[in-house]
Amino acid sequence: MTTASAPAAQQTGRRKSTGALLVHQVRYEQLSFWRNPQSAFFTFAFPVIFFVILGAVFRTGNVYDHISGIEYYTPTITALSVIGCCYSQLAISLSLRRQTGILKRLRATPAPAWLIFGGIVIHCIILSLIDTVLIVIMSRVYGHAFPSNWGAILITLLIAAAAFCAIGVAVASLIKNADAAPAVVQFIFFPLLFISGSYFHIASKVINNIAGVFPIKPFNDALIQTFTLGKGIDGHAILVMAAWGVGGALVAIRRFRWDPRPE
Amino acid sequence: MSVVEIDDLQKSYGSKKAVRGVSLTVEEGQIFALLGPNGAGKTTTLEILEGFRQRDAGRVSVLGFDPADRRGGREMREQIGLVLQDIAVEPYLTVRETVARNAGYYPAARDIDEVIALVGMSGKEKEKVKDLSGGQKRRLDLALGIIGNPRLLFLDEPTTGFDPSARRSAWELVRELTRLGTTILLTTHYMDEAQALADEVAVIAAGEIVARGTPETLGGRDTAKARVRFALPEGHSADELPVAVSPDGEEMVTVEADDPTEVLHQLTGWALGNNTTLPRLIVDRPSLEDVYIRLTGEGADAPQAERSMT
């Protein structure tokens, strides 16, 4: 232990600007994420590898209405990767951080809640965008042309990412025990992926109507429309996702806890 | 100026009363120790001051802020530092990154490398948190507590689990921080820690403050009767002694006196006159530990103290 020189009584200095604080927060979120080999592989590399395999097997086959395998899986696996980054990874890491007391430790600093959540959401959006770019590049390698309407794709991705982040925080608010988090998160997520057509096209009208109420199928639809059919924004799909996002945010605001042992 | 003011603080968990009517004041520049057994209400009191728990009743002021009011939370937290009992830092960041990250949240943070040196972690800057030992993690946590250059620092059982030399270094650091102008409120269940560090001590048991004072005067230590203890010399009975004694286990006897000089003179005179000695002769006053055990009812009333655990 050595001697300190800074006199504690003097409180000089100014608060950082909102932008500088967010950059600071996102930087450390990114560092924590990439250093953890497990999270970097499962949430990040996994969808890309999955796409490479699906693309290799089903590239040229007709899925429906003259849409080829690669045309189908480019949007759905992009959606899968965004959901993985924004919902699964977020819900699991948040409940783990709460259980280990990291959130409480963070709450003990002057960092406001908007900074902590803003940092997480921006971090997840960055991961989603990198995954999307990688999948689009692999899709090009398999012979599918680059999409032309990037504006519509970007808006769809941002709204979906924000909505799935909100749902992720809501689920993390409801999970009591972090050991159960991966199971709970997958339990909600996995059946929905199937009925939403993420892995294969669903022709059944009944199933499509059911899946359409939940946020994953609208996300798939919106990306198929923009990526594959080259059309604009799917307004209906955006509305459904936004509604889920708002619902998730409301649950998160009411129920989110920082303390591993609440009163 | 008082930095912390608590008046008639109440807190229950369900039907369990964790804190019942605690009042205390911590003055600027003090080291104040809240001393008590596990479950006495120390951490609950501290967590109410830190804004982690809501009180049921009473008035609380920390640097002029009400910690229950989140609106002033950011401003209050810019001026306080916390070292919690749980070790909780991102496992994949390095020591320096962890400190630098928290430094970014404060308007007037201390120098990062200086704080790392202050807690004795120089040379470990590039190590990942997950590779640190338990003691090193706690020292890192201490670094996070002081990185914001706080006016007031809360330490919740800061040296639990430390080895003796790490404890001494931690004490030295606490004294150093006080010299630099930081007020410190700590909880501990170690008597020697309170004795070594605190300007003022409050003993809390079953949610109530049962004594307060300086470590020297606590529980009437300074005015307590002196105890003269010795073993009965062989071949003599207690009746032969010139003063009345009471048996004290293991063949020892005790005489209590306001001033032991007279009693000692009579006893040693008697021993020399009888050509004998007073084996294992001791003169002492109650230690802080004796006072603490009497006040907190540990020992005889241990089960009751257990029941009030929170």
JSON list of C-alpha atoms in Angstrom, two decimals, chain A residues 263, chain B residues 8-22 34 37-48 53-57 204-209 305-310:
[
{"chain": "A", "resi": 263, "resn": "GLU", "atom": "CA", "xyz": [-36.61, -7.90, 0.47]},
{"chain": "B", "resi": 8, "resn": "ASP", "atom": "CA", "xyz": [-35.33, 6.11, 15.20]},
{"chain": "B", "resi": 9, "resn": "LEU", "atom": "CA", "xyz": [-34.78, 3.84, 12.19]},
{"chain": "B", "resi": 10, "resn": "GLN", "atom": "CA", "xyz": [-37.16, 0.86, 11.91]},
{"chain": "B", "resi": 11, "resn": "LYS", "atom": "CA", "xyz": [-37.08, -2.04, 9.49]},
{"chain": "B", "resi": 12, "resn": "SER", "atom": "CA", "xyz": [-38.89, -5.39, 9.50]},
{"chain": "B", "resi": 13, "resn": "TYR", "atom": "CA", "xyz": [-38.74, -8.36, 7.18]},
{"chain": "B", "resi": 14, "resn": "GLY", "atom": "CA", "xyz": [-42.20, -9.85, 7.48]},
{"chain": "B", "resi": 15, "resn": "SER", "atom": "CA", "xyz": [-42.77, -10.34, 11.20]},
{"chain": "B", "resi": 16, "resn": "LYS", "atom": "CA", "xyz": [-39.03, -10.19, 11.99]},
{"chain": "B", "resi": 17, "resn": "LYS", "atom": "CA", "xyz": [-37.87, -6.84, 13.32]},
{"chain": "B", "resi": 18, "resn": "ALA", "atom": "CA", "xyz": [-34.37, -6.40, 11.91]},
{"chain": "B", "resi": 19, "resn": "VAL", "atom": "CA", "xyz": [-33.79, -2.82, 13.07]},
{"chain": "B", "resi": 20, "resn": "ARG", "atom": "CA", "xyz": [-35.74, -1.36, 15.99]},
{"chain": "B", "resi": 21, "resn": "GLY", "atom": "CA", "xyz": [-35.25, 2.31, 16.69]},
{"chain": "B", "resi": 22, "resn": "VAL", "atom": "CA", "xyz": [-31.59, 2.84, 15.80]},
{"chain": "B", "resi": 34, "resn": "LEU", "atom": "CA", "xyz": [-21.01, -0.44, 13.95]},
{"chain": "B", "resi": 37, "resn": "PRO", "atom": "CA", "xyz": [-22.78, -10.22, 15.94]},
{"chain": "B", "resi": 38, "resn": "ASN", "atom": "CA", "xyz": [-24.07, -11.70, 12.68]},
{"chain": "B", "resi": 39, "resn": "GLY", "atom": "CA", "xyz": [-27.73, -10.92, 12.18]},
{"chain": "B", "resi": 40, "resn": "ALA", "atom": "CA", "xyz": [-27.77, -7.99, 14.60]},
{"chain": "B", "resi": 41, "resn": "GLY", "atom": "CA", "xyz": [-28.97, -5.55, 11.94]},
{"chain": "B", "resi": 42, "resn": "LYS", "atom": "CA", "xyz": [-25.63, -4.04, 10.87]},
{"chain": "B", "resi": 43, "resn": "THR", "atom": "CA", "xyz": [-25.92, -4.78, 7.16]},
{"chain": "B", "resi": 44, "resn": "THR", "atom": "CA", "xyz": [-29.62, -3.87, 7.05]},
{"chain": "B", "resi": 45, "resn": "THR", "atom": "CA", "xyz": [-28.81, -0.47, 8.58]},
{"chain": "B", "resi": 46, "resn": "LEU", "atom": "CA", "xyz": [-25.95, 0.03, 6.13]},
{"chain": "B", "resi": 47, "resn": "GLU", "atom": "CA", "xyz": [-28.05, -1.00, 3.13]},
{"chain": "B", "resi": 48, "resn": "ILE", "atom": "CA", "xyz": [-30.76, 1.48, 4.10]},
{"chain": "B", "resi": 53, "resn": "ARG", "atom": "CA", "xyz": [-33.33, -1.08, 1.09]},
{"chain": "B", "resi": 54, "resn": "GLN", "atom": "CA", "xyz": [-36.34, 0.99, 2.07]},
{"chain": "B", "resi": 55, "resn": "ARG", "atom": "CA", "xyz": [-36.92, 1.80, 5.71]},
{"chain": "B", "resi": 56, "resn": "ASP", "atom": "CA", "xyz": [-40.26, 1.30, 7.44]},
{"chain": "B", "resi": 57, "resn": "ALA", "atom": "CA", "xyz": [-39.96, 4.36, 9.68]},
{"chain": "B", "resi": 204, "resn": "ILE", "atom": "CA", "xyz": [-25.83, -3.24, 17.94]},
{"chain": "B", "resi": 205, "resn": "ALA", "atom": "CA", "xyz": [-27.58, -6.40, 19.10]},
{"chain": "B", "resi": 206, "resn": "ALA", "atom": "CA", "xyz": [-30.95, -7.75, 17.97]},
{"chain": "B", "resi": 207, "resn": "GLY", "atom": "CA", "xyz": [-31.64, -4.55, 16.02]},
{"chain": "B", "resi": 208, "resn": "GLU", "atom": "CA", "xyz": [-30.98, -2.12, 18.87]},
{"chain": "B", "resi": 209, "resn": "ILE", "atom": "CA", "xyz": [-27.99, -0.04, 19.84]},
{"chain": "B", "resi": 305, "resn": "ALA", "atom": "CA", "xyz": [-29.39, -13.78, 19.40]},
{"chain": "B", "resi": 306, "resn": "GLU", "atom": "CA", "xyz": [-29.71, -16.56, 16.84]},
{"chain": "B", "resi": 307, "resn": "ARG", "atom": "CA", "xyz": [-33.46, -16.15, 16.62]},
{"chain": "B", "resi": 308, "resn": "SER", "atom": "CA", "xyz": [-33.18, -12.50, 15.75]},
{"chain": "B", "resi": 309, "resn": "MET", "atom": "CA", "xyz": [-30.94, -13.21, 12.77]},
{"chain": "B", "resi": 310, "resn": "THR", "atom": "CA", "xyz": [-32.04, -11.62, 9.55]}
]
